[in-house]
Amino acid sequence: MPLDPDIADFLRSLRQLDAPEPGGNAAAQARARLRALTVDSRVPTTQPEVATVTSAVLADSVPARVYRPHDVTPAPTVVYLHGGGWVAGDLDTHDVHARTLCRDLDAVVVSVDYPLAPEHPFPAAVDDAYAALTWVARHVEAFGGDPARLAVGGDSAGATLSAVCAQQAHADGLSLAAQLLVYPSTDMAGAYPSRTENGEGYFLTTTELHWFFEQYLGVSPADPASAAYGADPRVAPLRAKDMSGLAPAVVATAEYDPLRDEGDAYAEALRDVGVRVEHRRFDGLVHGFYGMDHISPAAGEATAWINTALKRLLG
């Protein structure tokens, strides 16, 4: 399918911005760029309305923001992990994502501000994300949540962390009602056609992807030393030995995304072992479409499908 015309216009405008390059201040550039594309590009009055938004600290040290719906108690609860390549992103850049989930699902959303690389390389983000999830699980009723309807989810790097958390939760006997995986990276060391087909010109490039991996892991994917990371399911959840029994999943991918094929492969791997999966590849869209409803009606329709699918799983 042709690239969505609104997305194509958006990508043309992006070419006027300076993309972060590896070196000196690249992480700061990446963070500023994501903030410009999210916080600075939205009109505050268009933000989805929720009942309350409050700050919290989870597991003694993990900052978070809690979004509560109107008049729904007990509510499903989603622990949300933001995207940004493990280097960028925060509670503000993904405020609209959390608000939209809260509104669409009538759910409590706990958005987690996990530590970023390169200052805090792997496994810091994994450790804090999982600590946050388990802390919320122990205190879910205090949030107005329903213990039987707890989910973990995220986009991009946050989706990868969510898949890892869902696997660890199952191993530890923590029951989750669902996991939300929006264009996750699931197999860092894998070779997929989409890495080449969509490697340039579609928002996330393969070069940027490798740079994010290097910041997160402290070693380039091209370095032989990275092989151990590529086989570690905490980095590449598709490499897990057994995915049976995992929480039902919503998996969303985009046609013009270098991560498309490994996201599709993860959905298929879950389905092959009997996990309930709501999976859709969104034609004409790019990495990052979740939250681009103010740019593209097609992205807004995709976001609505994703949230509706998650709502079905949470009941």
mmCIF file of N, CA and C in Angstrom, residues 71-182:
data_model
loop_
_atom_site.group_PDB
_atom_site.id
_atom_site.type_symbol
_atom_site.label_atom_id
_atom_site.label_comp_id
_atom_site.label_asym_id
_atom_site.label_seq_id
_atom_site.Cartn_x
_atom_site.Cartn_y
_atom_site.Cartn_z
ATOM 1 N N ASP A 71 -15.311 7.735 37.033
ATOM 2 C CA ASP A 71 -16.391 6.913 37.597
ATOM 3 C C ASP A 71 -16.330 5.439 37.201
ATOM 4 N N VAL A 72 -15.155 4.853 37.165
ATOM 5 C CA VAL A 72 -15.036 3.419 36.898
ATOM 6 C C VAL A 72 -14.172 2.810 37.991
ATOM 7 N N THR A 73 -14.799 2.031 38.891
ATOM 8 C CA THR A 73 -14.075 1.385 39.981
ATOM 9 C C THR A 73 -14.729 0.038 40.282
ATOM 10 N N PRO A 74 -13.960 -1.040 40.371
ATOM 11 C CA PRO A 74 -12.532 -1.100 40.036
ATOM 12 C C PRO A 74 -12.335 -1.098 38.521
ATOM 13 N N ALA A 75 -11.235 -0.562 38.089
ATOM 14 C CA ALA A 75 -10.960 -0.405 36.662
ATOM 15 C C ALA A 75 -9.817 -1.312 36.235
ATOM 16 N N PRO A 76 -9.770 -1.672 34.965
ATOM 17 C CA PRO A 76 -8.549 -2.319 34.469
ATOM 18 C C PRO A 76 -7.375 -1.366 34.653
ATOM 19 N N THR A 77 -6.191 -1.924 34.764
ATOM 20 C CA THR A 77 -4.994 -1.111 35.007
ATOM 21 C C THR A 77 -3.914 -1.486 34.004
ATOM 22 N N VAL A 78 -3.322 -0.472 33.385
ATOM 23 C CA VAL A 78 -2.259 -0.681 32.403
ATOM 24 C C VAL A 78 -0.995 0.005 32.894
ATOM 25 N N VAL A 79 0.061 -0.761 33.078
ATOM 26 C CA VAL A 79 1.381 -0.195 33.350
ATOM 27 C C VAL A 79 2.004 0.100 31.996
ATOM 28 N N TYR A 80 2.236 1.395 31.710
ATOM 29 C CA TYR A 80 2.663 1.808 30.374
ATOM 30 C C TYR A 80 4.132 2.210 30.371
ATOM 31 N N LEU A 81 4.871 1.662 29.384
ATOM 32 C CA LEU A 81 6.298 1.921 29.223
ATOM 33 C C LEU A 81 6.528 2.621 27.893
ATOM 34 N N HIS A 82 7.063 3.825 27.946
ATOM 35 C CA HIS A 82 7.155 4.663 26.756
ATOM 36 C C HIS A 82 8.240 4.203 25.787
ATOM 37 N N GLY A 83 8.096 4.634 24.531
ATOM 38 C CA GLY A 83 9.118 4.408 23.526
ATOM 39 C C GLY A 83 10.178 5.486 23.542
ATOM 40 N N GLY A 84 11.137 5.346 22.607
ATOM 41 C CA GLY A 84 12.224 6.311 22.510
ATOM 42 C C GLY A 84 13.588 5.664 22.416
ATOM 43 N N GLY A 85 13.631 4.379 22.034
ATOM 44 C CA GLY A 85 14.897 3.706 21.820
ATOM 45 C C GLY A 85 15.722 3.491 23.065
ATOM 46 N N TRP A 86 15.085 3.467 24.225
ATOM 47 C CA TRP A 86 15.752 3.329 25.522
ATOM 48 C C TRP A 86 16.647 4.532 25.848
ATOM 49 N N VAL A 87 16.677 5.524 24.949
ATOM 50 C CA VAL A 87 17.541 6.699 25.106
ATOM 51 C C VAL A 87 16.720 7.958 25.358
ATOM 52 N N ALA A 88 15.586 8.071 24.696
ATOM 53 C CA ALA A 88 14.730 9.252 24.769
ATOM 54 C C ALA A 88 13.360 8.864 25.311
ATOM 55 N N GLY A 89 12.519 9.894 25.496
ATOM 56 C CA GLY A 89 11.164 9.664 25.974
ATOM 57 C C GLY A 89 11.056 9.825 27.472
ATOM 58 N N ASP A 90 9.868 10.278 27.905
ATOM 59 C CA ASP A 90 9.619 10.463 29.332
ATOM 60 C C ASP A 90 8.111 10.563 29.549
ATOM 61 N N LEU A 91 7.713 10.950 30.731
ATOM 62 C CA LEU A 91 6.292 11.037 31.054
ATOM 63 C C LEU A 91 5.587 12.093 30.214
ATOM 64 N N ASP A 92 6.283 13.149 29.840
ATOM 65 C CA ASP A 92 5.671 14.213 29.046
ATOM 66 C C ASP A 92 5.520 13.827 27.576
ATOM 67 N N THR A 93 6.546 13.205 27.001
ATOM 68 C CA THR A 93 6.467 12.849 25.577
ATOM 69 C C THR A 93 5.343 11.851 25.313
ATOM 70 N N HIS A 94 5.011 11.057 26.322
ATOM 71 C CA HIS A 94 3.971 10.035 26.137
ATOM 72 C C HIS A 94 2.735 10.302 26.988
ATOM 73 N N ASP A 95 2.552 11.561 27.349
ATOM 74 C CA ASP A 95 1.366 11.947 28.099
ATOM 75 C C ASP A 95 0.086 11.659 27.306
ATOM 76 N N VAL A 96 0.085 11.979 26.033
ATOM 77 C CA VAL A 96 -1.119 11.747 25.215
ATOM 78 C C VAL A 96 -1.389 10.257 25.050
ATOM 79 N N HIS A 97 -0.347 9.452 24.895
ATOM 80 C CA HIS A 97 -0.538 8.001 24.803
ATOM 81 C C HIS A 97 -1.274 7.491 26.041
ATOM 82 N N ALA A 98 -0.810 7.923 27.222
ATOM 83 C CA ALA A 98 -1.417 7.470 28.468
ATOM 84 C C ALA A 98 -2.843 7.985 28.613
ATOM 85 N N ARG A 99 -3.059 9.258 28.275
ATOM 86 C CA ARG A 99 -4.404 9.826 28.355
ATOM 87 C C ARG A 99 -5.371 9.092 27.429
ATOM 88 N N THR A 100 -4.913 8.791 26.225
ATOM 89 C CA THR A 100 -5.785 8.128 25.261
ATOM 90 C C THR A 100 -6.150 6.723 25.723
ATOM 91 N N LEU A 101 -5.175 6.007 26.267
ATOM 92 C CA LEU A 101 -5.466 4.675 26.811
ATOM 93 C C LEU A 101 -6.458 4.764 27.966
ATOM 94 N N CYS A 102 -6.244 5.707 28.860
ATOM 95 C CA CYS A 102 -7.139 5.886 30.000
ATOM 96 C C CYS A 102 -8.562 6.147 29.522
ATOM 97 N N ARG A 103 -8.706 7.046 28.561
ATOM 98 C CA ARG A 103 -10.034 7.397 28.054
ATOM 99 C C ARG A 103 -10.669 6.237 27.290
ATOM 100 N N ASP A 104 -9.929 5.631 26.373
ATOM 101 C CA ASP A 104 -10.500 4.611 25.497
ATOM 102 C C ASP A 104 -10.831 3.322 26.228
ATOM 103 N N LEU A 105 -10.054 3.000 27.263
ATOM 104 C CA LEU A 105 -10.250 1.740 27.971
ATOM 105 C C LEU A 105 -11.009 1.910 29.279
ATOM 106 N N ASP A 106 -11.286 3.167 29.686
ATOM 107 C CA ASP A 106 -11.800 3.411 31.035
ATOM 108 C C ASP A 106 -10.906 2.693 32.044
ATOM 109 N N ALA A 107 -9.590 2.908 31.875
ATOM 110 C CA ALA A 107 -8.607 2.195 32.672
ATOM 111 C C ALA A 107 -7.720 3.155 33.459
ATOM 112 N N VAL A 108 -7.212 2.671 34.591
ATOM 113 C CA VAL A 108 -6.120 3.354 35.271
ATOM 114 C C VAL A 108 -4.858 3.083 34.457
ATOM 115 N N VAL A 109 -4.126 4.127 34.142
ATOM 116 C CA VAL A 109 -2.869 3.971 33.410
ATOM 117 C C VAL A 109 -1.743 4.508 34.287
ATOM 118 N N VAL A 110 -0.759 3.656 34.534
ATOM 119 C CA VAL A 110 0.411 4.039 35.313
ATOM 120 C C VAL A 110 1.581 4.131 34.338
ATOM 121 N N SER A 111 1.958 5.354 33.995
ATOM 122 C CA SER A 111 3.035 5.597 33.042
ATOM 123 C C SER A 111 4.350 5.681 33.797
ATOM 124 N N VAL A 112 5.334 4.887 33.354
ATOM 125 C CA VAL A 112 6.565 4.684 34.117
ATOM 126 C C VAL A 112 7.732 5.430 33.476
ATOM 127 N N ASP A 113 8.483 6.148 34.292
ATOM 128 C CA ASP A 113 9.648 6.908 33.831
ATOM 129 C C ASP A 113 10.916 6.113 34.150
ATOM 130 N N TYR A 114 11.150 5.059 33.387
ATOM 131 C CA TYR A 114 12.299 4.182 33.639
ATOM 132 C C TYR A 114 13.605 4.880 33.231
ATOM 133 N N PRO A 115 14.753 4.453 33.744
ATOM 134 C CA PRO A 115 16.030 5.126 33.470
ATOM 135 C C PRO A 115 16.489 4.911 32.025
ATOM 136 N N LEU A 116 17.143 5.924 31.478
ATOM 137 C CA LEU A 116 17.523 5.927 30.068
ATOM 138 C C LEU A 116 19.021 5.694 29.886
ATOM 139 N N ALA A 117 19.338 5.084 28.755
ATOM 140 C CA ALA A 117 20.712 4.930 28.302
ATOM 141 C C ALA A 117 21.129 6.204 27.551
ATOM 142 N N PRO A 118 22.410 6.457 27.390
ATOM 143 C CA PRO A 118 23.547 5.619 27.803
ATOM 144 C C PRO A 118 23.949 5.786 29.265
ATOM 145 N N GLU A 119 23.350 6.755 29.962
ATOM 146 C CA GLU A 119 23.715 6.940 31.369
ATOM 147 C C GLU A 119 23.372 5.703 32.208
ATOM 148 N N HIS A 120 22.285 5.043 31.831
ATOM 149 C CA HIS A 120 21.826 3.859 32.567
ATOM 150 C C HIS A 120 21.607 2.720 31.561
ATOM 151 N N PRO A 121 22.662 2.022 31.176
ATOM 152 C CA PRO A 121 22.538 0.991 30.149
ATOM 153 C C PRO A 121 21.814 -0.261 30.654
ATOM 154 N N PHE A 122 21.494 -1.145 29.726
ATOM 155 C CA PHE A 122 20.903 -2.445 30.056
ATOM 156 C C PHE A 122 21.705 -3.098 31.186
ATOM 157 N N PRO A 123 21.012 -3.671 32.196
ATOM 158 C CA PRO A 123 19.579 -3.943 32.287
ATOM 159 C C PRO A 123 18.791 -2.960 33.150
ATOM 160 N N ALA A 124 19.266 -1.729 33.307
ATOM 161 C CA ALA A 124 18.603 -0.795 34.219
ATOM 162 C C ALA A 124 17.132 -0.593 33.866
ATOM 163 N N ALA A 125 16.830 -0.382 32.576
ATOM 164 C CA ALA A 125 15.440 -0.153 32.181
ATOM 165 C C ALA A 125 14.584 -1.382 32.452
ATOM 166 N N VAL A 126 15.107 -2.560 32.150
ATOM 167 C CA VAL A 126 14.376 -3.807 32.413
ATOM 168 C C VAL A 126 14.097 -3.945 33.904
ATOM 169 N N ASP A 127 15.122 -3.740 34.701
ATOM 170 C CA ASP A 127 14.969 -3.926 36.149
ATOM 171 C C ASP A 127 13.923 -2.975 36.730
ATOM 172 N N ASP A 128 13.993 -1.697 36.343
ATOM 173 C CA ASP A 128 13.040 -0.728 36.906
ATOM 174 C C ASP A 128 11.637 -0.927 36.354
ATOM 175 N N ALA A 129 11.533 -1.287 35.071
ATOM 176 C CA ALA A 129 10.210 -1.531 34.487
ATOM 177 C C ALA A 129 9.532 -2.694 35.205
ATOM 178 N N TYR A 130 10.279 -3.756 35.438
ATOM 179 C CA TYR A 130 9.677 -4.921 36.100
ATOM 180 C C TYR A 130 9.391 -4.622 37.568
ATOM 181 N N ALA A 131 10.266 -3.888 38.210
ATOM 182 C CA ALA A 131 10.000 -3.498 39.599
ATOM 183 C C ALA A 131 8.727 -2.670 39.690
ATOM 184 N N ALA A 132 8.526 -1.780 38.716
ATOM 185 C CA ALA A 132 7.312 -0.960 38.696
ATOM 186 C C ALA A 132 6.077 -1.822 38.494
ATOM 187 N N LEU A 133 6.156 -2.764 37.555
ATOM 188 C CA LEU A 133 5.017 -3.639 37.289
ATOM 189 C C LEU A 133 4.644 -4.446 38.526
ATOM 190 N N THR A 134 5.615 -5.059 39.163
ATOM 191 C CA THR A 134 5.299 -5.885 40.331
ATOM 192 C C THR A 134 4.801 -5.033 41.500
ATOM 193 N N TRP A 135 5.325 -3.812 41.620
ATOM 194 C CA TRP A 135 4.851 -2.924 42.680
ATOM 195 C C TRP A 135 3.387 -2.550 42.446
ATOM 196 N N VAL A 136 3.052 -2.217 41.208
ATOM 197 C CA VAL A 136 1.657 -1.894 40.896
ATOM 198 C C VAL A 136 0.764 -3.102 41.143
ATOM 199 N N ALA A 137 1.233 -4.295 40.786
ATOM 200 C CA ALA A 137 0.438 -5.503 41.009
ATOM 201 C C ALA A 137 0.113 -5.682 42.492
ATOM 202 N N ARG A 138 1.071 -5.365 43.352
ATOM 203 C CA ARG A 138 0.848 -5.516 44.804
ATOM 204 C C ARG A 138 -0.073 -4.440 45.360
ATOM 205 N N HIS A 139 -0.133 -3.291 44.683
ATOM 206 C CA HIS A 139 -0.901 -2.159 45.207
ATOM 207 C C HIS A 139 -2.051 -1.750 44.279
ATOM 208 N N VAL A 140 -2.434 -2.632 43.365
ATOM 209 C CA VAL A 140 -3.368 -2.234 42.308
ATOM 210 C C VAL A 140 -4.697 -1.738 42.872
ATOM 211 N N GLU A 141 -5.158 -2.315 43.965
ATOM 212 C CA GLU A 141 -6.440 -1.887 44.512
ATOM 213 C C GLU A 141 -6.371 -0.462 45.062
ATOM 214 N N ALA A 142 -5.200 -0.057 45.529
ATOM 215 C CA ALA A 142 -5.030 1.310 46.020
ATOM 216 C C ALA A 142 -5.138 2.328 44.888
ATOM 217 N N PHE A 143 -4.880 1.886 43.673
ATOM 218 C CA PHE A 143 -5.033 2.751 42.497
ATOM 219 C C PHE A 143 -6.473 2.780 41.982
ATOM 220 N N GLY A 144 -7.338 1.977 42.595
ATOM 221 C CA GLY A 144 -8.696 1.829 42.076
ATOM 222 C C GLY A 144 -8.779 0.800 40.980
ATOM 223 N N GLY A 145 -7.754 -0.061 40.911
ATOM 224 C CA GLY A 145 -7.691 -1.049 39.845
ATOM 225 C C GLY A 145 -8.237 -2.394 40.246
ATOM 226 N N ASP A 146 -8.496 -3.213 39.239
ATOM 227 C CA ASP A 146 -9.011 -4.570 39.408
ATOM 228 C C ASP A 146 -7.827 -5.535 39.285
ATOM 229 N N PRO A 147 -7.490 -6.277 40.329
ATOM 230 C CA PRO A 147 -6.337 -7.181 40.269
ATOM 231 C C PRO A 147 -6.414 -8.194 39.139
ATOM 232 N N ALA A 148 -7.619 -8.546 38.708
ATOM 233 C CA ALA A 148 -7.779 -9.538 37.646
ATOM 234 C C ALA A 148 -7.622 -8.943 36.256
ATOM 235 N N ARG A 149 -7.473 -7.623 36.178
ATOM 236 C CA ARG A 149 -7.374 -6.975 34.861
ATOM 237 C C ARG A 149 -6.170 -6.039 34.810
ATOM 238 N N LEU A 150 -5.008 -6.614 35.071
ATOM 239 C CA LEU A 150 -3.753 -5.867 35.037
ATOM 240 C C LEU A 150 -3.002 -6.195 33.754
ATOM 241 N N ALA A 151 -2.545 -5.163 33.058
ATOM 242 C CA ALA A 151 -1.804 -5.347 31.806
ATOM 243 C C ALA A 151 -0.517 -4.539 31.845
ATOM 244 N N VAL A 152 0.432 -4.938 31.008
ATOM 245 C CA VAL A 152 1.625 -4.151 30.766
ATOM 246 C C VAL A 152 1.681 -3.857 29.278
ATOM 247 N N GLY A 153 2.136 -2.660 28.922
ATOM 248 C CA GLY A 153 2.174 -2.330 27.503
ATOM 249 C C GLY A 153 3.052 -1.143 27.223
ATOM 250 N N GLY A 154 3.360 -0.986 25.945
ATOM 251 C CA GLY A 154 4.164 0.147 25.535
ATOM 252 C C GLY A 154 4.355 0.184 24.044
ATOM 253 N N ASP A 155 5.090 1.190 23.596
ATOM 254 C CA ASP A 155 5.382 1.346 22.181
ATOM 255 C C ASP A 155 6.887 1.317 21.969
ATOM 256 N N SER A 156 7.324 0.728 20.860
ATOM 257 C CA SER A 156 8.726 0.698 20.462
ATOM 258 C C SER A 156 9.594 0.085 21.575
ATOM 259 N N ALA A 157 10.588 0.816 22.074
ATOM 260 C CA ALA A 157 11.413 0.273 23.153
ATOM 261 C C ALA A 157 10.561 -0.116 24.354
ATOM 262 N N GLY A 158 9.509 0.652 24.611
ATOM 263 C CA GLY A 158 8.606 0.318 25.705
ATOM 264 C C GLY A 158 7.841 -0.968 25.452
ATOM 265 N N ALA A 159 7.565 -1.256 24.178
ATOM 266 C CA ALA A 159 6.913 -2.523 23.834
ATOM 267 C C ALA A 159 7.863 -3.691 24.068
ATOM 268 N N THR A 160 9.144 -3.497 23.736
ATOM 269 C CA THR A 160 10.132 -4.535 24.015
ATOM 270 C C THR A 160 10.211 -4.798 25.508
ATOM 271 N N LEU A 161 10.305 -3.736 26.293
ATOM 272 C CA LEU A 161 10.326 -3.897 27.745
ATOM 273 C C LEU A 161 9.061 -4.589 28.244
ATOM 274 N N SER A 162 7.926 -4.283 27.629
ATOM 275 C CA SER A 162 6.663 -4.898 28.044
ATOM 276 C C SER A 162 6.660 -6.394 27.757
ATOM 277 N N ALA A 163 7.180 -6.775 26.597
ATOM 278 C CA ALA A 163 7.269 -8.203 26.268
ATOM 279 C C ALA A 163 8.180 -8.922 27.259
ATOM 280 N N VAL A 164 9.295 -8.291 27.603
ATOM 281 C CA VAL A 164 10.217 -8.869 28.578
ATOM 282 C C VAL A 164 9.537 -8.986 29.936
ATOM 283 N N CYS A 165 8.843 -7.944 30.348
ATOM 284 C CA CYS A 165 8.141 -7.980 31.638
ATOM 285 C C CYS A 165 7.060 -9.059 31.661
ATOM 286 N N ALA A 166 6.354 -9.225 30.564
ATOM 287 C CA ALA A 166 5.314 -10.255 30.505
ATOM 288 C C ALA A 166 5.929 -11.643 30.643
ATOM 289 N N GLN A 167 7.088 -11.855 30.023
ATOM 290 C CA GLN A 167 7.765 -13.143 30.154
ATOM 291 C C GLN A 167 8.231 -13.376 31.589
ATOM 292 N N GLN A 168 8.807 -12.357 32.208
ATOM 293 C CA GLN A 168 9.290 -12.500 33.576
ATOM 294 C C GLN A 168 8.132 -12.683 34.546
ATOM 295 N N ALA A 169 7.035 -11.972 34.313
ATOM 296 C CA ALA A 169 5.858 -12.121 35.167
ATOM 297 C C ALA A 169 5.351 -13.560 35.141
ATOM 298 N N HIS A 170 5.274 -14.139 33.944
ATOM 299 C CA HIS A 170 4.816 -15.525 33.846
ATOM 300 C C HIS A 170 5.759 -16.462 34.582
ATOM 301 N N ALA A 171 7.067 -16.242 34.434
ATOM 302 C CA ALA A 171 8.043 -17.090 35.121
ATOM 303 C C ALA A 171 7.913 -16.983 36.636
ATOM 304 N N ASP A 172 7.522 -15.808 37.109
ATOM 305 C CA ASP A 172 7.413 -15.579 38.553
ATOM 306 C C ASP A 172 6.023 -15.871 39.115
ATOM 307 N N GLY A 173 5.108 -16.291 38.260
ATOM 308 C CA GLY A 173 3.766 -16.610 38.721
ATOM 309 C C GLY A 173 2.855 -15.415 38.889
ATOM 310 N N LEU A 174 3.235 -14.275 38.312
ATOM 311 C CA LEU A 174 2.383 -13.085 38.346
ATOM 312 C C LEU A 174 1.450 -13.125 37.145
ATOM 313 N N SER A 175 0.172 -13.185 37.400
ATOM 314 C CA SER A 175 -0.808 -13.300 36.325
ATOM 315 C C SER A 175 -1.150 -11.928 35.742
ATOM 316 N N LEU A 176 -0.986 -11.791 34.432
ATOM 317 C CA LEU A 176 -1.377 -10.585 33.717
ATOM 318 C C LEU A 176 -2.545 -10.905 32.794
ATOM 319 N N ALA A 177 -3.430 -9.938 32.658
ATOM 320 C CA ALA A 177 -4.588 -10.128 31.790
ATOM 321 C C ALA A 177 -4.251 -9.878 30.328
ATOM 322 N N ALA A 178 -3.220 -9.061 30.070
ATOM 323 C CA ALA A 178 -2.885 -8.720 28.690
ATOM 324 C C ALA A 178 -1.527 -8.045 28.623
ATOM 325 N N GLN A 179 -0.976 -8.024 27.406
ATOM 326 C CA GLN A 179 0.222 -7.240 27.114
ATOM 327 C C GLN A 179 -0.017 -6.500 25.799
ATOM 328 N N LEU A 180 0.419 -5.263 25.761
ATOM 329 C CA LEU A 180 0.252 -4.405 24.584
ATOM 330 C C LEU A 180 1.627 -4.128 23.990
ATOM 331 N N LEU A 181 1.837 -4.557 22.743
ATOM 332 C CA LEU A 181 3.133 -4.434 22.090
ATOM 333 C C LEU A 181 2.950 -3.700 20.766
ATOM 334 N N VAL A 182 3.283 -2.412 20.771
ATOM 335 C CA VAL A 182 3.132 -1.590 19.573
ATOM 336 C C VAL A 182 4.504 -1.412 18.934
#
